[in-house]
Amino acid sequence: MVDPIEKQWEENSKAYAELIGGEGTPHHQHILNPCVEKLLGDVSGKNLLDAGCGEGYLSRYYTEKGALVTGVDISGKLIEMCKSQSPGNVKYNVGNICDLDFIEDETFDLILCNLVLLNIPCFDDALKEFYRVLRFEGGLIFSIVHPAFNFYGPGKWEMGERDPETRRRTGLFFKADQYFEEKEYQGIWQTREGEKFPQPISFFHRTLSTYVNAVSEAGLKIVRIEEPRPMTEDKFFDRENRIPFFLVVKARKSFGSTT
Ligand SMILES: C[S@@+](CC[C@H](N)C(=O)[O-])C[C@H]1O[C@@H](n2cnc3c(N)ncnc32)[C@H](O)[C@@H]1O
């Protein structure tokens, strides 16, 4: 039986690559990626797992910065795109990050899991696998859409008129409801050209405490949590300057108890 999440990403692979455009969306470029890069620190010479690597732009970026990157994604089509665009020294595997049995224990210095855990039902298994394949003192950096203001889950902006300057609708206020109900939502994304993705995408809403406790139960110690703000004065990001869009967590595999 085909995994429904795998099917979504297989069928959306072309549209997703178009949306990413080889560099990430403006939200990625101006809000998320600088924060992730700061938390990763110096990647040079480090073994880095890009878990749920998509079309691979972050694998390529951190390879250029000197990391020895392995990219894993559930979508064979996205992994084909990764391979066709990357220098030969990046290793790519089609695989499920909730079961990394093709990777040996204590292989990586760093794991990057960028905007993936909210798209998978088995996020706690993924965290346990990350613990297993990390070396001691290795770091996990993962990002999600902020669970308290989850635009892809129970939350929504109440929108006003379209701003003629930014071409974006003004945010009046953010409505948050059903925060404690952990369930799957589905949404249809659009490409940069405004075309609908062929398949809806699943988003698994979870509370902040569910994420934090799962990291701890996997044996990892949280060392930093960031709610990154836009790195630009551009009025386009008015909404993201009022409430955080992303949440980024850095955790470490340390000796000793995490509780
Ligand atoms: C929102 S995209 C993020 C991709 C990439 N990390 C980025 O920042 O561009 C989510 C990715 O997770 C992948 N994915 C979903 N479930 C997965 C799983 N169980 N194992 C591995 N990859 C998975 C999808 O195929 C997709 O490429």
PDB file of C-alpha atoms and ligand atoms in Angstrom:
ATOM      1  CA  MET A   1       0.000   0.000   0.000  1.00  0.00           C
ATOM      2  CA  VAL A   2       1.331   3.432  -0.894  1.00  0.00           C
ATOM      3  CA  ASP A   3       1.874   5.737   2.069  1.00  0.00           C
ATOM      4  CA  PRO A   4      -0.642   8.612   1.636  1.00  0.00           C
ATOM      5  CA  ILE A   5       1.940  11.219   2.693  1.00  0.00           C
ATOM      6  CA  GLU A   6       4.448   9.822   0.188  1.00  0.00           C
ATOM      7  CA  LYS A   7       1.759  10.012  -2.512  1.00  0.00           C
ATOM      8  CA  GLN A   8       1.047  13.672  -1.683  1.00  0.00           C
ATOM      9  CA  TRP A   9       4.690  14.674  -2.039  1.00  0.00           C
ATOM     10  CA  GLU A  10       5.256  12.546  -5.125  1.00  0.00           C
ATOM     11  CA  GLU A  11       2.337  14.194  -6.881  1.00  0.00           C
ATOM     12  CA  ASN A  12       3.185  17.665  -5.583  1.00  0.00           C
ATOM     13  CA  SER A  13       6.921  17.362  -6.262  1.00  0.00           C
ATOM     14  CA  LYS A  14       6.985  19.522  -9.398  1.00  0.00           C
ATOM     15  CA  ALA A  15       4.775  22.231  -7.902  1.00  0.00           C
ATOM     16  CA  TYR A  16       6.787  22.181  -4.674  1.00  0.00           C
ATOM     17  CA  ALA A  17      10.082  22.591  -6.527  1.00  0.00           C
ATOM     18  CA  GLU A  18       8.558  25.524  -8.425  1.00  0.00           C
ATOM     19  CA  LEU A  19       7.465  27.150  -5.152  1.00  0.00           C
ATOM     20  CA  ILE A  20      10.921  26.719  -3.609  1.00  0.00           C
ATOM     21  CA  GLY A  21      12.611  28.029  -6.751  1.00  0.00           C
ATOM     22  CA  GLY A  22      15.981  26.634  -5.674  1.00  0.00           C
ATOM     23  CA  GLU A  23      16.291  29.152  -2.811  1.00  0.00           C
ATOM     24  CA  GLY A  24      13.199  28.939  -0.581  1.00  0.00           C
ATOM     25  CA  THR A  25      10.165  31.205  -0.431  1.00  0.00           C
ATOM     26  CA  PRO A  26      10.476  34.816   0.850  1.00  0.00           C
ATOM     27  CA  HIS A  27       9.321  33.523   4.275  1.00  0.00           C
ATOM     28  CA  HIS A  28      12.162  31.013   4.257  1.00  0.00           C
ATOM     29  CA  GLN A  29      14.741  33.490   3.022  1.00  0.00           C
ATOM     30  CA  HIS A  30      13.862  36.419   5.280  1.00  0.00           C
ATOM     31  CA  ILE A  31      12.638  34.703   8.441  1.00  0.00           C
ATOM     32  CA  LEU A  32      13.522  31.039   8.826  1.00  0.00           C
ATOM     33  CA  ASN A  33      16.771  30.269   7.062  1.00  0.00           C
ATOM     34  CA  PRO A  34      19.009  32.842   8.816  1.00  0.00           C
ATOM     35  CA  CYS A  35      17.828  31.504  12.182  1.00  0.00           C
ATOM     36  CA  VAL A  36      18.416  27.877  11.204  1.00  0.00           C
ATOM     37  CA  GLU A  37      21.880  28.712   9.913  1.00  0.00           C
ATOM     38  CA  LYS A  38      22.771  30.485  13.162  1.00  0.00           C
ATOM     39  CA  LEU A  39      21.655  27.492  15.232  1.00  0.00           C
ATOM     40  CA  LEU A  40      23.528  25.013  13.026  1.00  0.00           C
ATOM     41  CA  GLY A  41      26.743  26.977  13.558  1.00  0.00           C
ATOM     42  CA  ASP A  42      29.885  26.105  11.643  1.00  0.00           C
ATOM     43  CA  VAL A  43      29.016  23.097   9.471  1.00  0.00           C
ATOM     44  CA  SER A  44      32.386  22.763   7.817  1.00  0.00           C
ATOM     45  CA  GLY A  45      33.642  19.165   7.853  1.00  0.00           C
ATOM     46  CA  LYS A  46      30.556  18.006   9.763  1.00  0.00           C
ATOM     47  CA  ASN A  47      28.378  15.041   8.775  1.00  0.00           C
ATOM     48  CA  LEU A  48      24.959  16.564   8.309  1.00  0.00           C
ATOM     49  CA  LEU A  49      21.659  14.768   7.745  1.00  0.00           C
ATOM     50  CA  ASP A  50      19.063  16.836   5.880  1.00  0.00           C
ATOM     51  CA  ALA A  51      16.004  14.898   7.057  1.00  0.00           C
ATOM     52  CA  GLY A  52      13.096  15.412   4.658  1.00  0.00           C
ATOM     53  CA  CYS A  53      15.309  17.316   2.240  1.00  0.00           C
ATOM     54  CA  GLY A  54      12.642  18.134  -0.384  1.00  0.00           C
ATOM     55  CA  GLU A  55      14.198  19.237  -3.665  1.00  0.00           C
ATOM     56  CA  GLY A  56      17.480  19.722  -1.834  1.00  0.00           C
ATOM     57  CA  TYR A  57      18.261  23.440  -1.818  1.00  0.00           C
ATOM     58  CA  LEU A  58      19.410  23.311   1.811  1.00  0.00           C
ATOM     59  CA  SER A  59      21.513  20.198   1.137  1.00  0.00           C
ATOM     60  CA  ARG A  60      23.219  22.112  -1.682  1.00  0.00           C
ATOM     61  CA  TYR A  61      23.633  25.246   0.439  1.00  0.00           C
ATOM     62  CA  TYR A  62      25.256  23.455   3.379  1.00  0.00           C
ATOM     63  CA  THR A  63      27.436  21.373   1.044  1.00  0.00           C
ATOM     64  CA  GLU A  64      28.782  24.674  -0.309  1.00  0.00           C
ATOM     65  CA  LYS A  65      29.476  25.679   3.311  1.00  0.00           C
ATOM     66  CA  GLY A  66      31.647  22.567   3.699  1.00  0.00           C
ATOM     67  CA  ALA A  67      29.264  20.056   5.298  1.00  0.00           C
ATOM     68  CA  LEU A  68      29.234  16.390   4.259  1.00  0.00           C
ATOM     69  CA  VAL A  69      25.544  16.118   3.565  1.00  0.00           C
ATOM     70  CA  THR A  70      23.189  13.155   3.374  1.00  0.00           C
ATOM     71  CA  GLY A  71      19.688  14.023   2.208  1.00  0.00           C
ATOM     72  CA  VAL A  72      16.737  11.734   2.887  1.00  0.00           C
ATOM     73  CA  ASP A  73      13.217  12.199   1.595  1.00  0.00           C
ATOM     74  CA  ILE A  74      10.171   9.980   1.243  1.00  0.00           C
ATOM     75  CA  SER A  75       9.526  11.204  -2.304  1.00  0.00           C
ATOM     76  CA  GLY A  76      11.513   9.441  -5.017  1.00  0.00           C
ATOM     77  CA  LYS A  77      10.706  12.254  -7.450  1.00  0.00           C
ATOM     78  CA  LEU A  78      12.093  14.905  -5.099  1.00  0.00           C
ATOM     79  CA  ILE A  79      15.231  12.803  -4.560  1.00  0.00           C
ATOM     80  CA  GLU A  80      15.652  12.571  -8.349  1.00  0.00           C
ATOM     81  CA  MET A  81      15.524  16.390  -8.479  1.00  0.00           C
ATOM     82  CA  CYS A  82      18.100  16.581  -5.670  1.00  0.00           C
ATOM     83  CA  LYS A  83      20.442  14.262  -7.565  1.00  0.00           C
ATOM     84  CA  SER A  84      20.083  16.121 -10.841  1.00  0.00           C
ATOM     85  CA  GLN A  85      20.982  19.469  -9.246  1.00  0.00           C
ATOM     86  CA  SER A  86      23.692  18.554  -6.742  1.00  0.00           C
ATOM     87  CA  PRO A  87      27.401  18.080  -6.905  1.00  0.00           C
ATOM     88  CA  GLY A  88      28.337  14.370  -6.729  1.00  0.00           C
ATOM     89  CA  ASN A  89      29.517  14.543  -3.135  1.00  0.00           C
ATOM     90  CA  VAL A  90      25.997  14.795  -1.656  1.00  0.00           C
ATOM     91  CA  LYS A  91      24.471  11.421  -0.767  1.00  0.00           C
ATOM     92  CA  TYR A  92      20.745  11.105  -1.280  1.00  0.00           C
ATOM     93  CA  ASN A  93      18.377   8.338  -0.193  1.00  0.00           C
ATOM     94  CA  VAL A  94      14.701   7.766  -0.674  1.00  0.00           C
ATOM     95  CA  GLY A  95      13.558   6.877   2.833  1.00  0.00           C
ATOM     96  CA  ASN A  96      11.266   7.484   5.735  1.00  0.00           C
ATOM     97  CA  ILE A  97      12.772   9.565   8.539  1.00  0.00           C
ATOM     98  CA  CYS A  98      10.673   7.604  11.034  1.00  0.00           C
ATOM     99  CA  ASP A  99      12.654   4.467  10.167  1.00  0.00           C
ATOM    100  CA  LEU A 100      16.240   5.226   9.179  1.00  0.00           C
ATOM    101  CA  ASP A 101      17.346   1.577   9.343  1.00  0.00           C
ATOM    102  CA  PHE A 102      19.702   2.126   6.382  1.00  0.00           C
ATOM    103  CA  ILE A 103      21.767   4.535   8.529  1.00  0.00           C
ATOM    104  CA  GLU A 104      24.125   3.307  11.229  1.00  0.00           C
ATOM    105  CA  ASP A 105      24.009   4.504  14.840  1.00  0.00           C
ATOM    106  CA  GLU A 106      25.979   7.676  15.666  1.00  0.00           C
ATOM    107  CA  THR A 107      26.632   8.729  12.072  1.00  0.00           C
ATOM    108  CA  PHE A 108      25.881  12.466  12.167  1.00  0.00           C
ATOM    109  CA  ASP A 109      27.248  15.550  13.909  1.00  0.00           C
ATOM    110  CA  LEU A 110      24.217  17.574  12.888  1.00  0.00           C
ATOM    111  CA  ILE A 111      20.654  16.877  11.805  1.00  0.00           C
ATOM    112  CA  LEU A 112      18.550  19.476  10.066  1.00  0.00           C
ATOM    113  CA  CYS A 113      14.834  18.744   9.847  1.00  0.00           C
ATOM    114  CA  ASN A 114      13.374  21.811   8.216  1.00  0.00           C
ATOM    115  CA  LEU A 115       9.575  22.083   8.080  1.00  0.00           C
ATOM    116  CA  VAL A 116       9.000  18.338   8.057  1.00  0.00           C
ATOM    117  CA  LEU A 117       7.867  17.180  11.529  1.00  0.00           C
ATOM    118  CA  LEU A 118       4.532  18.971  11.117  1.00  0.00           C
ATOM    119  CA  ASN A 119       3.918  17.011   7.912  1.00  0.00           C
ATOM    120  CA  ILE A 120       4.367  13.540   9.385  1.00  0.00           C
ATOM    121  CA  PRO A 121       2.180  11.434  11.674  1.00  0.00           C
ATOM    122  CA  CYS A 122       5.165   9.578  13.212  1.00  0.00           C
ATOM    123  CA  PHE A 123       7.127  12.584  14.500  1.00  0.00           C
ATOM    124  CA  ASP A 124       8.043  10.918  17.815  1.00  0.00           C
ATOM    125  CA  ASP A 125       9.569   7.937  15.959  1.00  0.00           C
ATOM    126  CA  ALA A 126      11.555  10.408  13.838  1.00  0.00           C
ATOM    127  CA  LEU A 127      12.926  12.037  17.000  1.00  0.00           C
ATOM    128  CA  LYS A 128      13.984   8.630  18.361  1.00  0.00           C
ATOM    129  CA  GLU A 129      15.713   7.836  15.070  1.00  0.00           C
ATOM    130  CA  PHE A 130      17.461  11.229  15.172  1.00  0.00           C
ATOM    131  CA  TYR A 131      18.752  10.391  18.648  1.00  0.00           C
ATOM    132  CA  ARG A 132      20.053   7.029  17.400  1.00  0.00           C
ATOM    133  CA  VAL A 133      21.884   8.349  14.329  1.00  0.00           C
ATOM    134  CA  LEU A 134      23.364  11.405  16.111  1.00  0.00           C
ATOM    135  CA  ARG A 135      26.804  11.244  17.643  1.00  0.00           C
ATOM    136  CA  PHE A 136      27.157  12.241  21.286  1.00  0.00           C
ATOM    137  CA  GLU A 137      27.205  16.039  21.568  1.00  0.00           C
ATOM    138  CA  GLY A 138      25.652  16.170  18.089  1.00  0.00           C
ATOM    139  CA  GLY A 139      22.885  18.685  17.451  1.00  0.00           C
ATOM    140  CA  LEU A 140      19.383  18.471  16.021  1.00  0.00           C
ATOM    141  CA  ILE A 141      17.861  21.635  14.580  1.00  0.00           C
ATOM    142  CA  PHE A 142      14.245  21.375  13.547  1.00  0.00           C
ATOM    143  CA  SER A 143      11.715  23.944  12.447  1.00  0.00           C
ATOM    144  CA  ILE A 144       7.953  23.815  12.352  1.00  0.00           C
ATOM    145  CA  VAL A 145       5.175  26.303  11.784  1.00  0.00           C
ATOM    146  CA  HIS A 146       4.610  27.798  15.242  1.00  0.00           C
ATOM    147  CA  PRO A 147       2.071  25.473  16.899  1.00  0.00           C
ATOM    148  CA  ALA A 148       0.364  28.287  18.840  1.00  0.00           C
ATOM    149  CA  PHE A 149      -0.305  30.312  15.677  1.00  0.00           C
ATOM    150  CA  ASN A 150      -0.606  27.465  13.258  1.00  0.00           C
ATOM    151  CA  PHE A 151      -1.939  28.881  10.042  1.00  0.00           C
ATOM    152  CA  TYR A 152      -2.032  25.379   8.522  1.00  0.00           C
ATOM    153  CA  GLY A 153      -3.970  24.019  11.496  1.00  0.00           C
ATOM    154  CA  PRO A 154      -6.558  25.527  13.817  1.00  0.00           C
ATOM    155  CA  GLY A 155      -5.484  29.190  13.457  1.00  0.00           C
ATOM    156  CA  LYS A 156      -6.353  31.771  10.817  1.00  0.00           C
ATOM    157  CA  TRP A 157      -5.748  35.446  10.135  1.00  0.00           C
ATOM    158  CA  GLU A 158      -8.873  37.514   9.800  1.00  0.00           C
ATOM    159  CA  MET A 159      -7.949  39.468   6.700  1.00  0.00           C
ATOM    160  CA  GLY A 160      -8.748  43.010   5.636  1.00  0.00           C
ATOM    161  CA  GLU A 161      -8.242  44.741   2.287  1.00  0.00           C
ATOM    162  CA  ARG A 162      -5.341  44.050  -0.057  1.00  0.00           C
ATOM    163  CA  ASP A 163      -2.519  46.531   0.519  1.00  0.00           C
ATOM    164  CA  PRO A 164      -1.810  48.131  -2.884  1.00  0.00           C
ATOM    165  CA  GLU A 165       1.893  48.460  -2.047  1.00  0.00           C
ATOM    166  CA  THR A 166       2.650  44.946  -0.795  1.00  0.00           C
ATOM    167  CA  ARG A 167      -0.156  43.169  -2.730  1.00  0.00           C
ATOM    168  CA  ARG A 168      -0.826  41.279   0.500  1.00  0.00           C
ATOM    169  CA  ARG A 169      -4.064  41.379   2.462  1.00  0.00           C
ATOM    170  CA  THR A 170      -3.835  43.273   5.738  1.00  0.00           C
ATOM    171  CA  GLY A 171      -4.024  41.131   8.863  1.00  0.00           C
ATOM    172  CA  LEU A 172      -6.745  42.376  11.207  1.00  0.00           C
ATOM    173  CA  PHE A 173      -6.285  39.834  13.997  1.00  0.00           C
ATOM    174  CA  PHE A 174      -5.303  36.191  14.391  1.00  0.00           C
ATOM    175  CA  LYS A 175      -7.967  33.722  15.477  1.00  0.00           C
ATOM    176  CA  ALA A 176      -6.699  30.731  17.456  1.00  0.00           C
ATOM    177  CA  ASP A 177      -9.088  27.987  18.488  1.00  0.00           C
ATOM    178  CA  GLN A 178      -9.087  24.216  19.141  1.00  0.00           C
ATOM    179  CA  TYR A 179      -5.412  24.459  20.086  1.00  0.00           C
ATOM    180  CA  PHE A 180      -5.571  21.350  22.271  1.00  0.00           C
ATOM    181  CA  GLU A 181      -7.139  19.176  19.582  1.00  0.00           C
ATOM    182  CA  GLU A 182      -4.234  17.335  17.957  1.00  0.00           C
ATOM    183  CA  LYS A 183      -5.396  16.289  14.537  1.00  0.00           C
ATOM    184  CA  GLU A 184      -4.604  16.264  10.850  1.00  0.00           C
ATOM    185  CA  TYR A 185      -5.535  19.218   8.676  1.00  0.00           C
ATOM    186  CA  GLN A 186      -5.169  19.381   4.921  1.00  0.00           C
ATOM    187  CA  GLY A 187      -4.418  22.421   2.823  1.00  0.00           C
ATOM    188  CA  ILE A 188      -3.831  23.139  -0.836  1.00  0.00           C
ATOM    189  CA  TRP A 189      -0.772  25.235  -1.606  1.00  0.00           C
ATOM    190  CA  GLN A 190      -0.170  27.372  -4.644  1.00  0.00           C
ATOM    191  CA  THR A 191       2.904  27.814  -6.799  1.00  0.00           C
ATOM    192  CA  ARG A 192       4.536  31.238  -7.253  1.00  0.00           C
ATOM    193  CA  GLU A 193       2.443  31.534 -10.406  1.00  0.00           C
ATOM    194  CA  GLY A 194      -0.734  31.046  -8.357  1.00  0.00           C
ATOM    195  CA  GLU A 195      -1.454  27.522  -9.651  1.00  0.00           C
ATOM    196  CA  LYS A 196      -2.957  25.068  -7.192  1.00  0.00           C
ATOM    197  CA  PHE A 197      -0.867  22.057  -6.153  1.00  0.00           C
ATOM    198  CA  PRO A 198      -2.369  18.830  -7.576  1.00  0.00           C
ATOM    199  CA  GLN A 199      -2.817  17.253  -4.117  1.00  0.00           C
ATOM    200  CA  PRO A 200      -3.665  18.635  -0.674  1.00  0.00           C
ATOM    201  CA  ILE A 201      -0.862  18.503   1.899  1.00  0.00           C
ATOM    202  CA  SER A 202      -1.329  17.016   5.383  1.00  0.00           C
ATOM    203  CA  PHE A 203      -0.408  19.061   8.446  1.00  0.00           C
ATOM    204  CA  PHE A 204      -0.465  17.400  11.849  1.00  0.00           C
ATOM    205  CA  HIS A 205      -1.277  19.975  14.491  1.00  0.00           C
ATOM    206  CA  ARG A 206       0.324  19.328  17.883  1.00  0.00           C
ATOM    207  CA  THR A 207       0.669  21.480  20.962  1.00  0.00           C
ATOM    208  CA  LEU A 208       3.959  23.042  21.943  1.00  0.00           C
ATOM    209  CA  SER A 209       4.180  20.796  25.007  1.00  0.00           C
ATOM    210  CA  THR A 210       3.731  17.683  22.817  1.00  0.00           C
ATOM    211  CA  TYR A 211       6.754  18.708  20.729  1.00  0.00           C
ATOM    212  CA  VAL A 212       8.917  19.670  23.697  1.00  0.00           C
ATOM    213  CA  ASN A 213       8.068  16.519  25.669  1.00  0.00           C
ATOM    214  CA  ALA A 214       8.682  14.244  22.653  1.00  0.00           C
ATOM    215  CA  VAL A 215      12.156  15.751  22.189  1.00  0.00           C
ATOM    216  CA  SER A 216      12.898  15.089  25.825  1.00  0.00           C
ATOM    217  CA  GLU A 217      11.450  11.562  25.736  1.00  0.00           C
ATOM    218  CA  ALA A 218      13.639  10.761  22.718  1.00  0.00           C
ATOM    219  CA  GLY A 219      16.633  11.480  24.999  1.00  0.00           C
ATOM    220  CA  LEU A 220      17.554  14.872  23.535  1.00  0.00           C
ATOM    221  CA  LYS A 221      18.168  18.007  25.546  1.00  0.00           C
ATOM    222  CA  ILE A 222      16.706  21.278  24.275  1.00  0.00           C
ATOM    223  CA  VAL A 223      19.371  23.975  24.266  1.00  0.00           C
ATOM    224  CA  ARG A 224      17.591  26.745  22.385  1.00  0.00           C
ATOM    225  CA  ILE A 225      14.141  27.701  21.125  1.00  0.00           C
ATOM    226  CA  GLU A 226      13.731  30.560  18.639  1.00  0.00           C
ATOM    227  CA  GLU A 227      10.676  32.361  17.267  1.00  0.00           C
ATOM    228  CA  PRO A 228      12.441  34.118  14.411  1.00  0.00           C
ATOM    229  CA  ARG A 229      11.270  37.532  13.229  1.00  0.00           C
ATOM    230  CA  PRO A 230      11.650  38.899   9.702  1.00  0.00           C
ATOM    231  CA  MET A 231      15.203  40.097   9.015  1.00  0.00           C
ATOM    232  CA  THR A 232      13.870  42.888   6.813  1.00  0.00           C
ATOM    233  CA  GLU A 233      11.865  46.070   7.298  1.00  0.00           C
ATOM    234  CA  ASP A 234       9.688  45.158   4.303  1.00  0.00           C
ATOM    235  CA  LYS A 235       6.019  45.951   5.034  1.00  0.00           C
ATOM    236  CA  PHE A 236       5.162  42.704   3.276  1.00  0.00           C
ATOM    237  CA  PHE A 237       5.990  40.925   6.545  1.00  0.00           C
ATOM    238  CA  ASP A 238       3.723  43.026   8.781  1.00  0.00           C
ATOM    239  CA  ARG A 239       1.806  39.923   9.922  1.00  0.00           C
ATOM    240  CA  GLU A 240       4.970  37.955  10.727  1.00  0.00           C
ATOM    241  CA  ASN A 241       6.232  40.899  12.807  1.00  0.00           C
ATOM    242  CA  ARG A 242       3.120  40.715  14.946  1.00  0.00           C
ATOM    243  CA  ILE A 243       3.060  36.995  15.746  1.00  0.00           C
ATOM    244  CA  PRO A 244       5.681  34.328  15.040  1.00  0.00           C
ATOM    245  CA  PHE A 245       5.196  32.204  11.954  1.00  0.00           C
ATOM    246  CA  PHE A 246       7.926  29.650  12.700  1.00  0.00           C
ATOM    247  CA  LEU A 247       9.358  27.894  15.726  1.00  0.00           C
ATOM    248  CA  VAL A 248      12.933  26.588  15.611  1.00  0.00           C
ATOM    249  CA  VAL A 249      14.354  24.167  18.161  1.00  0.00           C
ATOM    250  CA  LYS A 250      17.940  23.153  18.791  1.00  0.00           C
ATOM    251  CA  ALA A 251      18.491  20.010  20.852  1.00  0.00           C
ATOM    252  CA  ARG A 252      21.582  18.049  21.710  1.00  0.00           C
ATOM    253  CA  LYS A 253      22.399  14.408  22.350  1.00  0.00           C
ATOM    254  CA  SER A 254      24.192  14.824  25.660  1.00  0.00           C
ATOM    255  CA  PHE A 255      25.461  12.510  28.306  1.00  0.00           C
ATOM    256  CA  GLY A 256      23.218  12.456  31.346  1.00  0.00           C
ATOM    257  CA  SER A 257      19.530  12.672  31.931  1.00  0.00           C
ATOM    258  CA  THR A 258      17.284  15.113  30.099  1.00  0.00           C
ATOM    259  CA  THR A 259      14.691  15.179  32.855  1.00  0.00           C
TER     260      THR A 259
HETATM  261  C1  LIG B   1       7.578  21.186   3.550  1.00  0.00           C
HETATM  262  S1  LIG B   1       8.654  20.063   2.752  1.00  0.00           S
HETATM  263  C2  LIG B   1      10.234  20.613   3.380  1.00  0.00           C
HETATM  264  C3  LIG B   1      11.382  20.174   2.503  1.00  0.00           C
HETATM  265  C4  LIG B   1      12.751  20.732   2.878  1.00  0.00           C
HETATM  266  N1  LIG B   1      13.152  20.345   4.212  1.00  0.00           N
HETATM  267  C5  LIG B   1      12.782  22.234   2.713  1.00  0.00           C
HETATM  268  O1  LIG B   1      12.964  22.935   3.708  1.00  0.00           O
HETATM  269  O2  LIG B   1      12.649  22.676   1.576  1.00  0.00           O
HETATM  270  C6  LIG B   1       8.386  18.552   3.612  1.00  0.00           C
HETATM  271  C7  LIG B   1       9.218  17.402   3.048  1.00  0.00           C
HETATM  272  O3  LIG B   1       9.116  16.269   3.906  1.00  0.00           O
HETATM  273  C8  LIG B   1       9.118  15.118   3.097  1.00  0.00           C
HETATM  274  N2  LIG B   1       8.547  14.023   3.919  1.00  0.00           N
HETATM  275  C9  LIG B   1       7.269  13.898   4.367  1.00  0.00           C
HETATM  276  N3  LIG B   1       7.168  12.805   5.141  1.00  0.00           N
HETATM  277  C10 LIG B   1       8.399  12.237   5.194  1.00  0.00           C
HETATM  278  C11 LIG B   1       8.926  11.084   5.836  1.00  0.00           C
HETATM  279  N4  LIG B   1       8.182  10.303   6.618  1.00  0.00           N
HETATM  280  N5  LIG B   1      10.237  10.791   5.661  1.00  0.00           N
HETATM  281  C12 LIG B   1      11.019  11.573   4.864  1.00  0.00           C
HETATM  282  N6  LIG B   1      10.570  12.679   4.241  1.00  0.00           N
HETATM  283  C13 LIG B   1       9.271  13.010   4.402  1.00  0.00           C
HETATM  284  C14 LIG B   1       8.292  15.503   1.898  1.00  0.00           C
HETATM  285  O4  LIG B   1       8.484  14.650   0.810  1.00  0.00           O
HETATM  286  C15 LIG B   1       8.791  16.940   1.665  1.00  0.00           C
HETATM  287  O5  LIG B   1       9.905  16.947   0.827  1.00  0.00           O
END
